[in-house]
Each structure stands twice: as structure tokens, then as C-alpha cells.
Amino acid sequence: MTEDEPAPEREDVVPFGRAYDYFKHLTGISLVSIGGVFAFMDGTGAKFDPRRVVIVLIAIGVAGVISLLMAGHLVSLEVKPMLHDKVTRQVRYGLIAATFFLAIGLGSFIQTFASAILK
């Protein structure tokens, strides 16, 4: 076997390792981000609009929940295998949704933080 030839796939290896790592990492980022939002809300600094903060927390929370559920789903493939095409579609939708909600949450927080500081 030369370096140019692809390695043969082993059947006992789940092919979604990078997606699992991404979801695991995104879950951690969501938890840290939620903690950061609460740290800025301690009341000693700028005053934030409570409705905006709730929107930020919901968006980041949804990203974290999707990431955690998708990581759990990928782990469960070792116990109950599913069709590769179906799992690929689910992973793709999960990647898009989790990244979208995290971006919305962090972007909303930056806008909320900037408007509170500039008052």
C-alpha cells in the first residue's frame, strides 16, 4: 500500500469521530458562554436589557442542547448502528443548527454588551 492509496475502512470504527469532537467542543463553548453572560450580569457594571439577555441565553442554550444531544446520538451508534446516509443527514443538520444558534447567541450578546457599554 502506498501513501496515495486510501486506507481501507474498518467496519468496527464509527466514521463520525470529527463530528463527535466538534459537538463535544461546542457543548463546552456553550457552557462557558452561558457562564460568561451570567458573569457580565452581576450588576456591578453596565445594565443589560433583561429581554435581550434572555434571548442570548436561549440561543446559546439551544446550541448547547443540540450539541449535547448530537454527541450522545453519535455515541449511541456503537450500541445501535443506523444507516450511514441517515446519520450523515442528521449530523449535517445538527452541525448547521448548533453553529447557527451559537452564532446568533454570541452575536446578540456582543450587540447587547456594546449597546449597554455605550449608554
PDB file of N, CA and C in Angstrom, residues 2-109:
ATOM      1  N   THR A   2       0.653   2.146  -0.920  1.00  0.00           N
ATOM      2  CA  THR A   2       1.431   3.379  -0.999  1.00  0.00           C
ATOM      3  C   THR A   2       0.716   4.487  -0.243  1.00  0.00           C
ATOM      4  N   GLU A   3       1.386   5.619  -0.141  1.00  0.00           N
ATOM      5  CA  GLU A   3       0.796   6.745   0.584  1.00  0.00           C
ATOM      6  C   GLU A   3      -0.394   7.353  -0.139  1.00  0.00           C
ATOM      7  N   ASP A   4      -0.454   7.185  -1.461  1.00  0.00           N
ATOM      8  CA  ASP A   4      -1.541   7.770  -2.243  1.00  0.00           C
ATOM      9  C   ASP A   4      -2.835   6.972  -2.144  1.00  0.00           C
ATOM     10  N   GLU A   5      -2.738   5.716  -1.800  1.00  0.00           N
ATOM     11  CA  GLU A   5      -3.933   4.882  -1.717  1.00  0.00           C
ATOM     12  C   GLU A   5      -4.636   5.133  -0.390  1.00  0.00           C
ATOM     13  N   PRO A   6      -5.975   5.257  -0.426  1.00  0.00           N
ATOM     14  CA  PRO A   6      -6.699   5.451   0.837  1.00  0.00           C
ATOM     15  C   PRO A   6      -6.657   4.183   1.681  1.00  0.00           C
ATOM     16  N   ALA A   7      -6.623   4.384   2.960  1.00  0.00           N
ATOM     17  CA  ALA A   7      -6.601   3.249   3.877  1.00  0.00           C
ATOM     18  C   ALA A   7      -7.967   2.564   3.861  1.00  0.00           C
ATOM     19  N   PRO A   8      -7.986   1.251   3.929  1.00  0.00           N
ATOM     20  CA  PRO A   8      -9.281   0.562   3.947  1.00  0.00           C
ATOM     21  C   PRO A   8     -10.038   0.880   5.233  1.00  0.00           C
ATOM     22  N   GLU A   9     -11.342   1.034   5.098  1.00  0.00           N
ATOM     23  CA  GLU A   9     -12.178   1.359   6.259  1.00  0.00           C
ATOM     24  C   GLU A   9     -12.386   0.118   7.105  1.00  0.00           C
ATOM     25  N   ARG A  10     -12.201   0.277   8.400  1.00  0.00           N
ATOM     26  CA  ARG A  10     -12.513  -0.809   9.320  1.00  0.00           C
ATOM     27  C   ARG A  10     -13.990  -0.722   9.664  1.00  0.00           C
ATOM     28  N   GLU A  11     -14.635  -1.856   9.752  1.00  0.00           N
ATOM     29  CA  GLU A  11     -16.073  -1.848   9.990  1.00  0.00           C
ATOM     30  C   GLU A  11     -16.429  -1.579  11.441  1.00  0.00           C
ATOM     31  N   ASP A  12     -15.494  -1.750  12.375  1.00  0.00           N
ATOM     32  CA  ASP A  12     -15.808  -1.546  13.778  1.00  0.00           C
ATOM     33  C   ASP A  12     -15.549  -0.107  14.236  1.00  0.00           C
ATOM     34  N   VAL A  13     -15.139   0.774  13.330  1.00  0.00           N
ATOM     35  CA  VAL A  13     -14.850   2.160  13.676  1.00  0.00           C
ATOM     36  C   VAL A  13     -16.016   3.039  13.216  1.00  0.00           C
ATOM     37  N   VAL A  14     -16.512   3.860  14.113  1.00  0.00           N
ATOM     38  CA  VAL A  14     -17.582   4.788  13.761  1.00  0.00           C
ATOM     39  C   VAL A  14     -16.966   5.937  12.969  1.00  0.00           C
ATOM     40  N   PRO A  15     -17.498   6.251  11.770  1.00  0.00           N
ATOM     41  CA  PRO A  15     -16.845   7.234  10.911  1.00  0.00           C
ATOM     42  C   PRO A  15     -17.151   8.699  11.239  1.00  0.00           C
ATOM     43  N   PHE A  16     -17.752   8.964  12.368  1.00  0.00           N
ATOM     44  CA  PHE A  16     -18.138  10.334  12.698  1.00  0.00           C
ATOM     45  C   PHE A  16     -17.341  10.884  13.872  1.00  0.00           C
ATOM     46  N   GLY A  17     -16.090  10.519  13.985  1.00  0.00           N
ATOM     47  CA  GLY A  17     -15.253  10.952  15.102  1.00  0.00           C
ATOM     48  C   GLY A  17     -15.049  12.456  15.156  1.00  0.00           C
ATOM     49  N   ARG A  18     -14.819  13.084  14.007  1.00  0.00           N
ATOM     50  CA  ARG A  18     -14.627  14.536  13.990  1.00  0.00           C
ATOM     51  C   ARG A  18     -15.904  15.268  14.363  1.00  0.00           C
ATOM     52  N   ALA A  19     -17.023  14.767  13.897  1.00  0.00           N
ATOM     53  CA  ALA A  19     -18.302  15.392  14.243  1.00  0.00           C
ATOM     54  C   ALA A  19     -18.554  15.279  15.755  1.00  0.00           C
ATOM     55  N   TYR A  20     -18.228  14.122  16.331  1.00  0.00           N
ATOM     56  CA  TYR A  20     -18.380  13.961  17.771  1.00  0.00           C
ATOM     57  C   TYR A  20     -17.502  14.960  18.524  1.00  0.00           C
ATOM     58  N   ASP A  21     -16.245  15.098  18.094  1.00  0.00           N
ATOM     59  CA  ASP A  21     -15.344  16.050  18.743  1.00  0.00           C
ATOM     60  C   ASP A  21     -15.859  17.480  18.602  1.00  0.00           C
ATOM     61  N   TYR A  22     -16.404  17.809  17.443  1.00  0.00           N
ATOM     62  CA  TYR A  22     -16.949  19.143  17.224  1.00  0.00           C
ATOM     63  C   TYR A  22     -18.125  19.405  18.164  1.00  0.00           C
ATOM     64  N   PHE A  23     -19.046  18.448  18.256  1.00  0.00           N
ATOM     65  CA  PHE A  23     -20.198  18.624  19.144  1.00  0.00           C
ATOM     66  C   PHE A  23     -19.761  18.704  20.608  1.00  0.00           C
ATOM     67  N   LYS A  24     -18.785  17.889  20.975  1.00  0.00           N
ATOM     68  CA  LYS A  24     -18.278  17.926  22.349  1.00  0.00           C
ATOM     69  C   LYS A  24     -17.654  19.290  22.648  1.00  0.00           C
ATOM     70  N   HIS A  25     -16.885  19.797  21.713  1.00  0.00           N
ATOM     71  CA  HIS A  25     -16.241  21.101  21.870  1.00  0.00           C
ATOM     72  C   HIS A  25     -17.295  22.220  21.914  1.00  0.00           C
ATOM     73  N   LEU A  26     -18.289  22.135  21.054  1.00  0.00           N
ATOM     74  CA  LEU A  26     -19.332  23.153  21.012  1.00  0.00           C
ATOM     75  C   LEU A  26     -20.181  23.152  22.288  1.00  0.00           C
ATOM     76  N   THR A  27     -20.368  21.987  22.887  1.00  0.00           N
ATOM     77  CA  THR A  27     -21.082  21.925  24.168  1.00  0.00           C
ATOM     78  C   THR A  27     -20.300  22.680  25.236  1.00  0.00           C
ATOM     79  N   GLY A  28     -19.002  22.482  25.284  1.00  0.00           N
ATOM     80  CA  GLY A  28     -18.158  23.207  26.244  1.00  0.00           C
ATOM     81  C   GLY A  28     -18.168  24.703  25.999  1.00  0.00           C
ATOM     82  N   ILE A  29     -18.090  25.102  24.732  1.00  0.00           N
ATOM     83  CA  ILE A  29     -18.125  26.528  24.401  1.00  0.00           C
ATOM     84  C   ILE A  29     -19.451  27.138  24.848  1.00  0.00           C
ATOM     85  N   SER A  30     -20.543  26.411  24.660  1.00  0.00           N
ATOM     86  CA  SER A  30     -21.856  26.914  25.073  1.00  0.00           C
ATOM     87  C   SER A  30     -21.925  27.100  26.585  1.00  0.00           C
ATOM     88  N   LEU A  31     -21.401  26.141  27.321  1.00  0.00           N
ATOM     89  CA  LEU A  31     -21.416  26.260  28.783  1.00  0.00           C
ATOM     90  C   LEU A  31     -20.575  27.432  29.264  1.00  0.00           C
ATOM     91  N   VAL A  32     -19.405  27.592  28.679  1.00  0.00           N
ATOM     92  CA  VAL A  32     -18.539  28.716  29.055  1.00  0.00           C
ATOM     93  C   VAL A  32     -19.194  30.042  28.671  1.00  0.00           C
ATOM     94  N   SER A  33     -19.840  30.085  27.518  1.00  0.00           N
ATOM     95  CA  SER A  33     -20.511  31.311  27.072  1.00  0.00           C
ATOM     96  C   SER A  33     -21.670  31.682  27.987  1.00  0.00           C
ATOM     97  N   ILE A  34     -22.444  30.695  28.409  1.00  0.00           N
ATOM     98  CA  ILE A  34     -23.541  30.973  29.339  1.00  0.00           C
ATOM     99  C   ILE A  34     -22.981  31.500  30.657  1.00  0.00           C
ATOM    100  N   GLY A  35     -21.893  30.901  31.123  1.00  0.00           N
ATOM    101  CA  GLY A  35     -21.246  31.402  32.333  1.00  0.00           C
ATOM    102  C   GLY A  35     -20.734  32.822  32.164  1.00  0.00           C
ATOM    103  N   GLY A  36     -20.206  33.132  30.987  1.00  0.00           N
ATOM    104  CA  GLY A  36     -19.736  34.493  30.715  1.00  0.00           C
ATOM    105  C   GLY A  36     -20.868  35.501  30.713  1.00  0.00           C
ATOM    106  N   VAL A  37     -22.013  35.119  30.143  1.00  0.00           N
ATOM    107  CA  VAL A  37     -23.167  36.024  30.144  1.00  0.00           C
ATOM    108  C   VAL A  37     -23.608  36.300  31.577  1.00  0.00           C
ATOM    109  N   PHE A  38     -23.684  35.265  32.398  1.00  0.00           N
ATOM    110  CA  PHE A  38     -24.071  35.471  33.790  1.00  0.00           C
ATOM    111  C   PHE A  38     -23.032  36.291  34.550  1.00  0.00           C
ATOM    112  N   ALA A  39     -21.766  36.144  34.210  1.00  0.00           N
ATOM    113  CA  ALA A  39     -20.720  36.923  34.873  1.00  0.00           C
ATOM    114  C   ALA A  39     -20.857  38.408  34.555  1.00  0.00           C
ATOM    115  N   PHE A  40     -21.223  38.735  33.331  1.00  0.00           N
ATOM    116  CA  PHE A  40     -21.410  40.139  32.968  1.00  0.00           C
ATOM    117  C   PHE A  40     -22.695  40.722  33.542  1.00  0.00           C
ATOM    118  N   MET A  41     -23.613  39.870  33.958  1.00  0.00           N
ATOM    119  CA  MET A  41     -24.888  40.342  34.506  1.00  0.00           C
ATOM    120  C   MET A  41     -24.842  40.535  36.019  1.00  0.00           C
ATOM    121  N   ASP A  42     -23.686  40.505  36.632  1.00  0.00           N
ATOM    122  CA  ASP A  42     -23.607  40.551  38.089  1.00  0.00           C
ATOM    123  C   ASP A  42     -24.108  41.851  38.692  1.00  0.00           C
ATOM    124  N   GLY A  43     -24.337  42.853  37.880  1.00  0.00           N
ATOM    125  CA  GLY A  43     -24.948  44.086  38.369  1.00  0.00           C
ATOM    126  C   GLY A  43     -23.976  45.186  38.721  1.00  0.00           C
ATOM    127  N   THR A  44     -22.687  44.919  38.742  1.00  0.00           N
ATOM    128  CA  THR A  44     -21.743  45.963  39.120  1.00  0.00           C
ATOM    129  C   THR A  44     -21.328  46.829  37.935  1.00  0.00           C
ATOM    130  N   GLY A  45     -21.491  46.321  36.738  1.00  0.00           N
ATOM    131  CA  GLY A  45     -21.081  47.063  35.545  1.00  0.00           C
ATOM    132  C   GLY A  45     -22.279  47.675  34.852  1.00  0.00           C
ATOM    133  N   ALA A  46     -22.323  47.502  33.569  1.00  0.00           N
ATOM    134  CA  ALA A  46     -23.396  48.052  32.747  1.00  0.00           C
ATOM    135  C   ALA A  46     -24.701  47.302  33.000  1.00  0.00           C
ATOM    136  N   LYS A  47     -25.793  48.005  32.826  1.00  0.00           N
ATOM    137  CA  LYS A  47     -27.117  47.406  32.987  1.00  0.00           C
ATOM    138  C   LYS A  47     -27.595  46.880  31.642  1.00  0.00           C
ATOM    139  N   PHE A  48     -27.970  45.618  31.616  1.00  0.00           N
ATOM    140  CA  PHE A  48     -28.423  44.975  30.382  1.00  0.00           C
ATOM    141  C   PHE A  48     -29.941  44.908  30.359  1.00  0.00           C
ATOM    142  N   ASP A  49     -30.491  44.958  29.147  1.00  0.00           N
ATOM    143  CA  ASP A  49     -31.923  44.774  28.962  1.00  0.00           C
ATOM    144  C   ASP A  49     -32.244  43.298  29.227  1.00  0.00           C
ATOM    145  N   PRO A  50     -33.116  43.004  30.192  1.00  0.00           N
ATOM    146  CA  PRO A  50     -33.385  41.604  30.546  1.00  0.00           C
ATOM    147  C   PRO A  50     -33.937  40.776  29.383  1.00  0.00           C
ATOM    148  N   ARG A  51     -34.731  41.385  28.520  1.00  0.00           N
ATOM    149  CA  ARG A  51     -35.286  40.630  27.386  1.00  0.00           C
ATOM    150  C   ARG A  51     -34.181  40.196  26.433  1.00  0.00           C
ATOM    151  N   ARG A  52     -33.228  41.062  26.198  1.00  0.00           N
ATOM    152  CA  ARG A  52     -32.113  40.713  25.308  1.00  0.00           C
ATOM    153  C   ARG A  52     -31.254  39.608  25.920  1.00  0.00           C
ATOM    154  N   VAL A  53     -31.042  39.689  27.217  1.00  0.00           N
ATOM    155  CA  VAL A  53     -30.228  38.666  27.884  1.00  0.00           C
ATOM    156  C   VAL A  53     -30.920  37.311  27.815  1.00  0.00           C
ATOM    157  N   VAL A  54     -32.237  37.292  27.956  1.00  0.00           N
ATOM    158  CA  VAL A  54     -32.982  36.033  27.859  1.00  0.00           C
ATOM    159  C   VAL A  54     -32.837  35.451  26.457  1.00  0.00           C
ATOM    160  N   ILE A  55     -32.922  36.298  25.443  1.00  0.00           N
ATOM    161  CA  ILE A  55     -32.755  35.823  24.066  1.00  0.00           C
ATOM    162  C   ILE A  55     -31.360  35.240  23.871  1.00  0.00           C
ATOM    163  N   VAL A  56     -30.352  35.923  24.393  1.00  0.00           N
ATOM    164  CA  VAL A  56     -28.968  35.443  24.285  1.00  0.00           C
ATOM    165  C   VAL A  56     -28.826  34.085  24.970  1.00  0.00           C
ATOM    166  N   LEU A  57     -29.345  33.975  26.188  1.00  0.00           N
ATOM    167  CA  LEU A  57     -29.226  32.719  26.934  1.00  0.00           C
ATOM    168  C   LEU A  57     -29.980  31.585  26.250  1.00  0.00           C
ATOM    169  N   ILE A  58     -31.139  31.880  25.692  1.00  0.00           N
ATOM    170  CA  ILE A  58     -31.900  30.841  24.990  1.00  0.00           C
ATOM    171  C   ILE A  58     -31.141  30.370  23.757  1.00  0.00           C
ATOM    172  N   ALA A  59     -30.615  31.288  22.967  1.00  0.00           N
ATOM    173  CA  ALA A  59     -29.903  30.907  21.749  1.00  0.00           C
ATOM    174  C   ALA A  59     -28.659  30.073  22.070  1.00  0.00           C
ATOM    175  N   ILE A  60     -27.875  30.520  23.037  1.00  0.00           N
ATOM    176  CA  ILE A  60     -26.669  29.764  23.400  1.00  0.00           C
ATOM    177  C   ILE A  60     -27.055  28.430  24.037  1.00  0.00           C
ATOM    178  N   GLY A  61     -28.107  28.430  24.839  1.00  0.00           N
ATOM    179  CA  GLY A  61     -28.586  27.188  25.455  1.00  0.00           C
ATOM    180  C   GLY A  61     -29.059  26.173  24.432  1.00  0.00           C
ATOM    181  N   VAL A  62     -29.778  26.629  23.408  1.00  0.00           N
ATOM    182  CA  VAL A  62     -30.239  25.721  22.348  1.00  0.00           C
ATOM    183  C   VAL A  62     -29.041  25.124  21.610  1.00  0.00           C
ATOM    184  N   ALA A  63     -28.022  25.940  21.356  1.00  0.00           N
ATOM    185  CA  ALA A  63     -26.813  25.425  20.708  1.00  0.00           C
ATOM    186  C   ALA A  63     -26.166  24.339  21.569  1.00  0.00           C
ATOM    187  N   GLY A  64     -26.097  24.569  22.863  1.00  0.00           N
ATOM    188  CA  GLY A  64     -25.517  23.582  23.763  1.00  0.00           C
ATOM    189  C   GLY A  64     -26.326  22.303  23.844  1.00  0.00           C
ATOM    190  N   VAL A  65     -27.641  22.441  23.878  1.00  0.00           N
ATOM    191  CA  VAL A  65     -28.507  21.258  23.945  1.00  0.00           C
ATOM    192  C   VAL A  65     -28.403  20.435  22.662  1.00  0.00           C
ATOM    193  N   ILE A  66     -28.439  21.109  21.513  1.00  0.00           N
ATOM    194  CA  ILE A  66     -28.299  20.389  20.244  1.00  0.00           C
ATOM    195  C   ILE A  66     -26.952  19.667  20.198  1.00  0.00           C
ATOM    196  N   SER A  67     -25.897  20.337  20.614  1.00  0.00           N
ATOM    197  CA  SER A  67     -24.563  19.727  20.595  1.00  0.00           C
ATOM    198  C   SER A  67     -24.492  18.518  21.508  1.00  0.00           C
ATOM    199  N   LEU A  68     -25.044  18.643  22.695  1.00  0.00           N
ATOM    200  CA  LEU A  68     -25.016  17.531  23.641  1.00  0.00           C
ATOM    201  C   LEU A  68     -25.828  16.347  23.124  1.00  0.00           C
ATOM    202  N   LEU A  69     -27.009  16.613  22.576  1.00  0.00           N
ATOM    203  CA  LEU A  69     -27.838  15.534  22.047  1.00  0.00           C
ATOM    204  C   LEU A  69     -27.188  14.854  20.844  1.00  0.00           C
ATOM    205  N   MET A  70     -26.565  15.640  19.977  1.00  0.00           N
ATOM    206  CA  MET A  70     -25.906  15.047  18.813  1.00  0.00           C
ATOM    207  C   MET A  70     -24.685  14.227  19.226  1.00  0.00           C
ATOM    208  N   ALA A  71     -23.932  14.690  20.206  1.00  0.00           N
ATOM    209  CA  ALA A  71     -22.797  13.898  20.690  1.00  0.00           C
ATOM    210  C   ALA A  71     -23.291  12.585  21.283  1.00  0.00           C
ATOM    211  N   GLY A  72     -24.375  12.653  22.049  1.00  0.00           N
ATOM    212  CA  GLY A  72     -24.961  11.426  22.596  1.00  0.00           C
ATOM    213  C   GLY A  72     -25.472  10.500  21.509  1.00  0.00           C
ATOM    214  N   HIS A  73     -26.051  11.079  20.464  1.00  0.00           N
ATOM    215  CA  HIS A  73     -26.544  10.271  19.344  1.00  0.00           C
ATOM    216  C   HIS A  73     -25.393   9.558  18.646  1.00  0.00           C
ATOM    217  N   LEU A  74     -24.285  10.247  18.450  1.00  0.00           N
ATOM    218  CA  LEU A  74     -23.136   9.619  17.803  1.00  0.00           C
ATOM    219  C   LEU A  74     -22.531   8.522  18.667  1.00  0.00           C
ATOM    220  N   VAL A  75     -22.539   8.715  19.972  1.00  0.00           N
ATOM    221  CA  VAL A  75     -22.030   7.672  20.865  1.00  0.00           C
ATOM    222  C   VAL A  75     -22.944   6.451  20.818  1.00  0.00           C
ATOM    223  N   SER A  76     -24.243   6.682  20.692  1.00  0.00           N
ATOM    224  CA  SER A  76     -25.188   5.566  20.677  1.00  0.00           C
ATOM    225  C   SER A  76     -25.066   4.703  19.420  1.00  0.00           C
ATOM    226  N   LEU A  77     -24.368   5.186  18.403  1.00  0.00           N
ATOM    227  CA  LEU A  77     -24.188   4.385  17.187  1.00  0.00           C
ATOM    228  C   LEU A  77     -23.377   3.119  17.455  1.00  0.00           C
ATOM    229  N   GLU A  78     -22.565   3.141  18.494  1.00  0.00           N
ATOM    230  CA  GLU A  78     -21.791   1.953  18.832  1.00  0.00           C
ATOM    231  C   GLU A  78     -22.682   0.844  19.371  1.00  0.00           C
ATOM    232  N   VAL A  79     -23.812   1.232  19.959  1.00  0.00           N
ATOM    233  CA  VAL A  79     -24.726   0.253  20.531  1.00  0.00           C
ATOM    234  C   VAL A  79     -25.773  -0.183  19.509  1.00  0.00           C
ATOM    235  N   LYS A  80     -26.308   0.795  18.785  1.00  0.00           N
ATOM    236  CA  LYS A  80     -27.363   0.514  17.801  1.00  0.00           C
ATOM    237  C   LYS A  80     -26.989   1.171  16.476  1.00  0.00           C
ATOM    238  N   PRO A  81     -26.359   0.436  15.580  1.00  0.00           N
ATOM    239  CA  PRO A  81     -25.963   1.025  14.292  1.00  0.00           C
ATOM    240  C   PRO A  81     -27.185   1.469  13.483  1.00  0.00           C
ATOM    241  N   MET A  82     -26.991   2.550  12.723  1.00  0.00           N
ATOM    242  CA  MET A  82     -28.043   3.067  11.849  1.00  0.00           C
ATOM    243  C   MET A  82     -27.481   3.188  10.439  1.00  0.00           C
ATOM    244  N   LEU A  83     -28.352   3.470   9.492  1.00  0.00           N
ATOM    245  CA  LEU A  83     -27.913   3.661   8.122  1.00  0.00           C
ATOM    246  C   LEU A  83     -26.988   4.867   8.035  1.00  0.00           C
ATOM    247  N   HIS A  84     -25.903   4.712   7.304  1.00  0.00           N
ATOM    248  CA  HIS A  84     -24.892   5.762   7.199  1.00  0.00           C
ATOM    249  C   HIS A  84     -25.477   7.041   6.610  1.00  0.00           C
ATOM    250  N   ASP A  85     -26.307   6.929   5.574  1.00  0.00           N
ATOM    251  CA  ASP A  85     -26.886   8.119   4.937  1.00  0.00           C
ATOM    252  C   ASP A  85     -27.792   8.886   5.889  1.00  0.00           C
ATOM    253  N   LYS A  86     -28.575   8.162   6.683  1.00  0.00           N
ATOM    254  CA  LYS A  86     -29.480   8.812   7.636  1.00  0.00           C
ATOM    255  C   LYS A  86     -28.682   9.555   8.711  1.00  0.00           C
ATOM    256  N   VAL A  87     -27.652   8.917   9.229  1.00  0.00           N
ATOM    257  CA  VAL A  87     -26.828   9.549  10.261  1.00  0.00           C
ATOM    258  C   VAL A  87     -26.082  10.749   9.687  1.00  0.00           C
ATOM    259  N   THR A  88     -25.605  10.624   8.460  1.00  0.00           N
ATOM    260  CA  THR A  88     -24.905  11.738   7.814  1.00  0.00           C
ATOM    261  C   THR A  88     -25.817  12.953   7.698  1.00  0.00           C
ATOM    262  N   ARG A  89     -27.045  12.732   7.303  1.00  0.00           N
ATOM    263  CA  ARG A  89     -28.007  13.828   7.189  1.00  0.00           C
ATOM    264  C   ARG A  89     -28.279  14.455   8.561  1.00  0.00           C
ATOM    265  N   GLN A  90     -28.474  13.625   9.582  1.00  0.00           N
ATOM    266  CA  GLN A  90     -28.723  14.134  10.931  1.00  0.00           C
ATOM    267  C   GLN A  90     -27.538  14.931  11.452  1.00  0.00           C
ATOM    268  N   VAL A  91     -26.338  14.439  11.231  1.00  0.00           N
ATOM    269  CA  VAL A  91     -25.133  15.146  11.680  1.00  0.00           C
ATOM    270  C   VAL A  91     -25.008  16.485  10.965  1.00  0.00           C
ATOM    271  N   ARG A  92     -25.270  16.494   9.672  1.00  0.00           N
ATOM    272  CA  ARG A  92     -25.171  17.742   8.906  1.00  0.00           C
ATOM    273  C   ARG A  92     -26.169  18.775   9.431  1.00  0.00           C
ATOM    274  N   TYR A  93     -27.429  18.366   9.658  1.00  0.00           N
ATOM    275  CA  TYR A  93     -28.429  19.294  10.203  1.00  0.00           C
ATOM    276  C   TYR A  93     -28.057  19.750  11.607  1.00  0.00           C
ATOM    277  N   GLY A  94     -27.522  18.841  12.415  1.00  0.00           N
ATOM    278  CA  GLY A  94     -27.095  19.201  13.760  1.00  0.00           C
ATOM    279  C   GLY A  94     -25.945  20.197  13.750  1.00  0.00           C
ATOM    280  N   LEU A  95     -24.991  19.996  12.847  1.00  0.00           N
ATOM    281  CA  LEU A  95     -23.871  20.930  12.726  1.00  0.00           C
ATOM    282  C   LEU A  95     -24.359  22.324  12.350  1.00  0.00           C
ATOM    283  N   ILE A  96     -25.251  22.382  11.387  1.00  0.00           N
ATOM    284  CA  ILE A  96     -25.775  23.675  10.941  1.00  0.00           C
ATOM    285  C   ILE A  96     -26.563  24.346  12.059  1.00  0.00           C
ATOM    286  N   ALA A  97     -27.460  23.599  12.696  1.00  0.00           N
ATOM    287  CA  ALA A  97     -28.321  24.188  13.727  1.00  0.00           C
ATOM    288  C   ALA A  97     -27.516  24.656  14.940  1.00  0.00           C
ATOM    289  N   ALA A  98     -26.621  23.829  15.425  1.00  0.00           N
ATOM    290  CA  ALA A  98     -25.841  24.195  16.617  1.00  0.00           C
ATOM    291  C   ALA A  98     -24.954  25.403  16.347  1.00  0.00           C
ATOM    292  N   THR A  99     -24.297  25.423  15.192  1.00  0.00           N
ATOM    293  CA  THR A  99     -23.441  26.557  14.852  1.00  0.00           C
ATOM    294  C   THR A  99     -24.271  27.822  14.659  1.00  0.00           C
ATOM    295  N   PHE A 100     -25.433  27.692  14.034  1.00  0.00           N
ATOM    296  CA  PHE A 100     -26.318  28.838  13.812  1.00  0.00           C
ATOM    297  C   PHE A 100     -26.754  29.456  15.139  1.00  0.00           C
ATOM    298  N   PHE A 101     -27.244  28.630  16.054  1.00  0.00           N
ATOM    299  CA  PHE A 101     -27.722  29.168  17.327  1.00  0.00           C
ATOM    300  C   PHE A 101     -26.599  29.752  18.170  1.00  0.00           C
ATOM    301  N   LEU A 102     -25.425  29.145  18.131  1.00  0.00           N
ATOM    302  CA  LEU A 102     -24.299  29.717  18.867  1.00  0.00           C
ATOM    303  C   LEU A 102     -23.910  31.063  18.274  1.00  0.00           C
ATOM    304  N   ALA A 103     -23.887  31.164  16.954  1.00  0.00           N
ATOM    305  CA  ALA A 103     -23.551  32.436  16.305  1.00  0.00           C
ATOM    306  C   ALA A 103     -24.583  33.499  16.620  1.00  0.00           C
ATOM    307  N   ILE A 104     -25.856  33.136  16.611  1.00  0.00           N
ATOM    308  CA  ILE A 104     -26.919  34.090  16.950  1.00  0.00           C
ATOM    309  C   ILE A 104     -26.770  34.545  18.399  1.00  0.00           C
ATOM    310  N   GLY A 105     -26.532  33.600  19.293  1.00  0.00           N
ATOM    311  CA  GLY A 105     -26.399  33.948  20.704  1.00  0.00           C
ATOM    312  C   GLY A 105     -25.204  34.831  20.994  1.00  0.00           C
ATOM    313  N   LEU A 106     -24.049  34.479  20.454  1.00  0.00           N
ATOM    314  CA  LEU A 106     -22.849  35.279  20.705  1.00  0.00           C
ATOM    315  C   LEU A 106     -22.923  36.636  20.007  1.00  0.00           C
ATOM    316  N   GLY A 107     -23.467  36.654  18.803  1.00  0.00           N
ATOM    317  CA  GLY A 107     -23.641  37.930  18.109  1.00  0.00           C
ATOM    318  C   GLY A 107     -24.609  38.846  18.840  1.00  0.00           C
ATOM    319  N   SER A 108     -25.683  38.273  19.350  1.00  0.00           N
ATOM    320  CA  SER A 108     -26.647  39.068  20.114  1.00  0.00           C
ATOM    321  C   SER A 108     -26.026  39.590  21.400  1.00  0.00           C
ATOM    322  N   PHE A 109     -25.188  38.757  22.025  1.00  0.00           N
ATOM    323  CA  PHE A 109     -24.544  39.213  23.251  1.00  0.00           C
ATOM    324  C   PHE A 109     -23.589  40.362  22.967  1.00  0.00           C
TER     325      PHE A 109
END
